[in-house]
PDB file of C-alpha atoms in Angstrom:
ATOM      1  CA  UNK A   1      11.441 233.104  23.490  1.00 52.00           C
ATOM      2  CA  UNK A   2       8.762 234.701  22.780  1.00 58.00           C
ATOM      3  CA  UNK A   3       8.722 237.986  20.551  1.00 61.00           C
ATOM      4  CA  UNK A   4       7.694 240.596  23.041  1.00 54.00           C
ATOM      5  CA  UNK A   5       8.310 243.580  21.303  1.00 55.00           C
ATOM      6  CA  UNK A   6       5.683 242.272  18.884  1.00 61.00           C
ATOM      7  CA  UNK A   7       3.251 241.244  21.024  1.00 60.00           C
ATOM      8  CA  UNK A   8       3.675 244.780  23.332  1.00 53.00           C
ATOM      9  CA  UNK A   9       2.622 246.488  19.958  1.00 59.00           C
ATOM     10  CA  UNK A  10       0.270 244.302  18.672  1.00 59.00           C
ATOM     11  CA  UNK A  11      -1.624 245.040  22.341  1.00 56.00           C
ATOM     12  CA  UNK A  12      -1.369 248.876  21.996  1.00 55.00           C
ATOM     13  CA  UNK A  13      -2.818 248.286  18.828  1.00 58.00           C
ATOM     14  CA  UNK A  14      -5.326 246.322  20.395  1.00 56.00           C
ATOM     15  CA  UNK A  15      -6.313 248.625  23.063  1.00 48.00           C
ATOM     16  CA  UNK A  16      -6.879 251.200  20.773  1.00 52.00           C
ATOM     17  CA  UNK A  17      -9.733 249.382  18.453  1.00 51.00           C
ATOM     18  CA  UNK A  18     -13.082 250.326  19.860  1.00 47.00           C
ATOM     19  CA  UNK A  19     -14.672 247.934  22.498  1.00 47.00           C
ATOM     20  CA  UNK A  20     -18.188 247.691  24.196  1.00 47.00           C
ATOM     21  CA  UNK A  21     -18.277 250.906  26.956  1.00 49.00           C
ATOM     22  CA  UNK A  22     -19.070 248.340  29.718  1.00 55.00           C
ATOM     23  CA  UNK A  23     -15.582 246.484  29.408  1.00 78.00           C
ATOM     24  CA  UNK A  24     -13.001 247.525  32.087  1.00 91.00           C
ATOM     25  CA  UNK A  25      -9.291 247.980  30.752  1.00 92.00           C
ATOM     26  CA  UNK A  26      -8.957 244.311  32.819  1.00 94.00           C
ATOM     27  CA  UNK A  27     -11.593 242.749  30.960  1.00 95.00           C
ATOM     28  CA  UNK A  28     -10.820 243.401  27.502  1.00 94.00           C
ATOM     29  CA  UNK A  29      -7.147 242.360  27.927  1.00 95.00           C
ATOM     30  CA  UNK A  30      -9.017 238.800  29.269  1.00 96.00           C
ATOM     31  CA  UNK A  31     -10.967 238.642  26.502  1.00 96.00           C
ATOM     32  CA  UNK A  32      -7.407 239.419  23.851  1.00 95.00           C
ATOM     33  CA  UNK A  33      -6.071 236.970  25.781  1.00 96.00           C
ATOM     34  CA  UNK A  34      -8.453 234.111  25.130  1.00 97.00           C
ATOM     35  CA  UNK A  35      -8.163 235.440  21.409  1.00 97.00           C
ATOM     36  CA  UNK A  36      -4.454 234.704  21.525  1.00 97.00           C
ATOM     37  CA  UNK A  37      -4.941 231.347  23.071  1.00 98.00           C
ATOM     38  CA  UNK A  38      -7.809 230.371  20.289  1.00 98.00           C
ATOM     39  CA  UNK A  39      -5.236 231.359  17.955  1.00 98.00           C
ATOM     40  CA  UNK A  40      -2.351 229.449  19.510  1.00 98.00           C
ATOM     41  CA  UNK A  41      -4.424 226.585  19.847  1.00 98.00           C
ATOM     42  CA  UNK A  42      -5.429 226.747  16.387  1.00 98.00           C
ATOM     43  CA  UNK A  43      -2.107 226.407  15.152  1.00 98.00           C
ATOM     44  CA  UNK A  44      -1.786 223.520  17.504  1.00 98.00           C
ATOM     45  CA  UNK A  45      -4.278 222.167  16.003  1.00 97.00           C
ATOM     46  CA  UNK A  46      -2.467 222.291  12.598  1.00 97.00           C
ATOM     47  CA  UNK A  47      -5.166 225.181  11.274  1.00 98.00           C
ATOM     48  CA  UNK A  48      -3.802 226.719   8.346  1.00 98.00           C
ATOM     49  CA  UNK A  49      -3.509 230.627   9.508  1.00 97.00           C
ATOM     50  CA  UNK A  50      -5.800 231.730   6.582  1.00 97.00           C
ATOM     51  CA  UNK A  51      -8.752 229.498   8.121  1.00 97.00           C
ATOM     52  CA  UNK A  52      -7.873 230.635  11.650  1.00 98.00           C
ATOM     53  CA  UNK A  53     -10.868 232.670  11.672  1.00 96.00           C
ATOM     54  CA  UNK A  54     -13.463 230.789  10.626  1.00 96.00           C
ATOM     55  CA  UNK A  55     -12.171 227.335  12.985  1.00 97.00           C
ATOM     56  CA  UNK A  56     -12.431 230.067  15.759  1.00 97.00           C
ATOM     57  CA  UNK A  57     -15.561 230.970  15.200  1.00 94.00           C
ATOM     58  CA  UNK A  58     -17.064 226.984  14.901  1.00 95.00           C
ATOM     59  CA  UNK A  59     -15.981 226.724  18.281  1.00 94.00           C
ATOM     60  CA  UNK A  60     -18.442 229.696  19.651  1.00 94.00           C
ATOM     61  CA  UNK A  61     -15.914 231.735  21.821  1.00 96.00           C
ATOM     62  CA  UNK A  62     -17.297 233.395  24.703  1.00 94.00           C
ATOM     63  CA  UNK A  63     -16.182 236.422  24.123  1.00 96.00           C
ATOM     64  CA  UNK A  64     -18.058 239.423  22.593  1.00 95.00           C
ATOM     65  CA  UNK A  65     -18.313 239.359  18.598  1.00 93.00           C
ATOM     66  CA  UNK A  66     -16.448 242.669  18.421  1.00 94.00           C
ATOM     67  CA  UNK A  67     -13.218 240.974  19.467  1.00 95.00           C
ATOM     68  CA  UNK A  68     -13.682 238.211  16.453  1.00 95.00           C
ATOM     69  CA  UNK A  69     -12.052 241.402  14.304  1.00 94.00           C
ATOM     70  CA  UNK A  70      -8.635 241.243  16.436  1.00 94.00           C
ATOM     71  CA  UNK A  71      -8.410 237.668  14.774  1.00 96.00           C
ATOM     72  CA  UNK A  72      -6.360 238.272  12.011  1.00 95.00           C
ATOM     73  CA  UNK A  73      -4.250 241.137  13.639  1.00 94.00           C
ATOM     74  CA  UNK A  74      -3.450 238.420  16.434  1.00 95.00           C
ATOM     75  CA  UNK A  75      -2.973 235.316  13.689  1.00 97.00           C
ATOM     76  CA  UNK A  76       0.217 236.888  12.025  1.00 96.00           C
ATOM     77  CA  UNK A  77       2.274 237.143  15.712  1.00 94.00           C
ATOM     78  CA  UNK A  78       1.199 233.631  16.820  1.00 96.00           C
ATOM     79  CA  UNK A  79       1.502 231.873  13.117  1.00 97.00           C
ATOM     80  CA  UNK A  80       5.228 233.508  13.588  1.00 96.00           C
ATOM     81  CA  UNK A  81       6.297 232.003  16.592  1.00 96.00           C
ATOM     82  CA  UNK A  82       8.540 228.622  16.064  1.00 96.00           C
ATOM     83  CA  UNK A  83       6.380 226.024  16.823  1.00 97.00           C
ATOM     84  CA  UNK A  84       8.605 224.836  20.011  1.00 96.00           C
ATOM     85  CA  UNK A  85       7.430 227.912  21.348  1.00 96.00           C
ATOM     86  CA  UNK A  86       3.675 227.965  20.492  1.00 97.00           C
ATOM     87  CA  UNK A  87       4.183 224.495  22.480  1.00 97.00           C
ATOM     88  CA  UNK A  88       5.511 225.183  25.587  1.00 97.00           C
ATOM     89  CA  UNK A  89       4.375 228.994  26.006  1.00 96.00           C
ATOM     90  CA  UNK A  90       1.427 230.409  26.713  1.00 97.00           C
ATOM     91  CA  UNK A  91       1.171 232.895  24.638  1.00 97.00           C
ATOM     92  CA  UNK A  92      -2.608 234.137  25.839  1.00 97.00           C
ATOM     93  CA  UNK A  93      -0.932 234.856  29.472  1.00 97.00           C
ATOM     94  CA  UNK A  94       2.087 237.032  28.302  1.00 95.00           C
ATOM     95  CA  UNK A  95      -0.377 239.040  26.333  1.00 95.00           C
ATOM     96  CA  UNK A  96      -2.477 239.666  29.335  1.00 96.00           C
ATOM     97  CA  UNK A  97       0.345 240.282  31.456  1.00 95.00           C
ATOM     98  CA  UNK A  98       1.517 242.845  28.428  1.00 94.00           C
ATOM     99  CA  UNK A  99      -2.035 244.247  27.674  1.00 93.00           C
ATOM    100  CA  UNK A 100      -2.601 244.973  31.468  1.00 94.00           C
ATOM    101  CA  UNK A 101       1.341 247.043  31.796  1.00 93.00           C
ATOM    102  CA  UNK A 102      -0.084 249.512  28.833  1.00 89.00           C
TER     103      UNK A 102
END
């Protein structure tokens, strides 16, 4: 199961870092999201957490550079998870779903 408490303050935290005045509460909890799922697949991908970052960034995310810095806040939760979970969950859509209740 995955650790919700975490996540549900990891996304507060989240919400209150700075992002561009255009994005809409909905967007940037879509563009955490796709953070968390870069990260989960990442560690699917056998990335050690410490190079999470800079594997994330040779893949060009679509997202706006300013959410690059919720990388490493996002790495520790997901690197945490038993591996079972980081498997069969998806992690990016309970963060959304969390991110959009705050």
């Amino acid at each position: 199961m995955i650790r919700l408490a975490t996540a549900a303050s990891l996304a507060a935290a989240m919400l209150a870092t700075p992002v561009v005045a255009a994005d809409t509460k909905e967007q940037s909890c879509e563009y955490q999201a796709q953070v968390v799922k870069a990260v989960q697949q990442a560690r699917l991908d056998r990335v050690k957490e410490r190079d999470v970052a800079k594997s994330i960034a040779a893949t060009e995310p679509t997202w706006p550079d300013n959410y690059n810095a919720a990388i490493p806040l996002i790495a520790p939760w997901v690197y945490e998870q038993k591996m079972s979970t980081v498997r069969k969950e998806d992690l990016g859509a309970a963060w959304l779903e969390l991110c959009l209740k705050q």
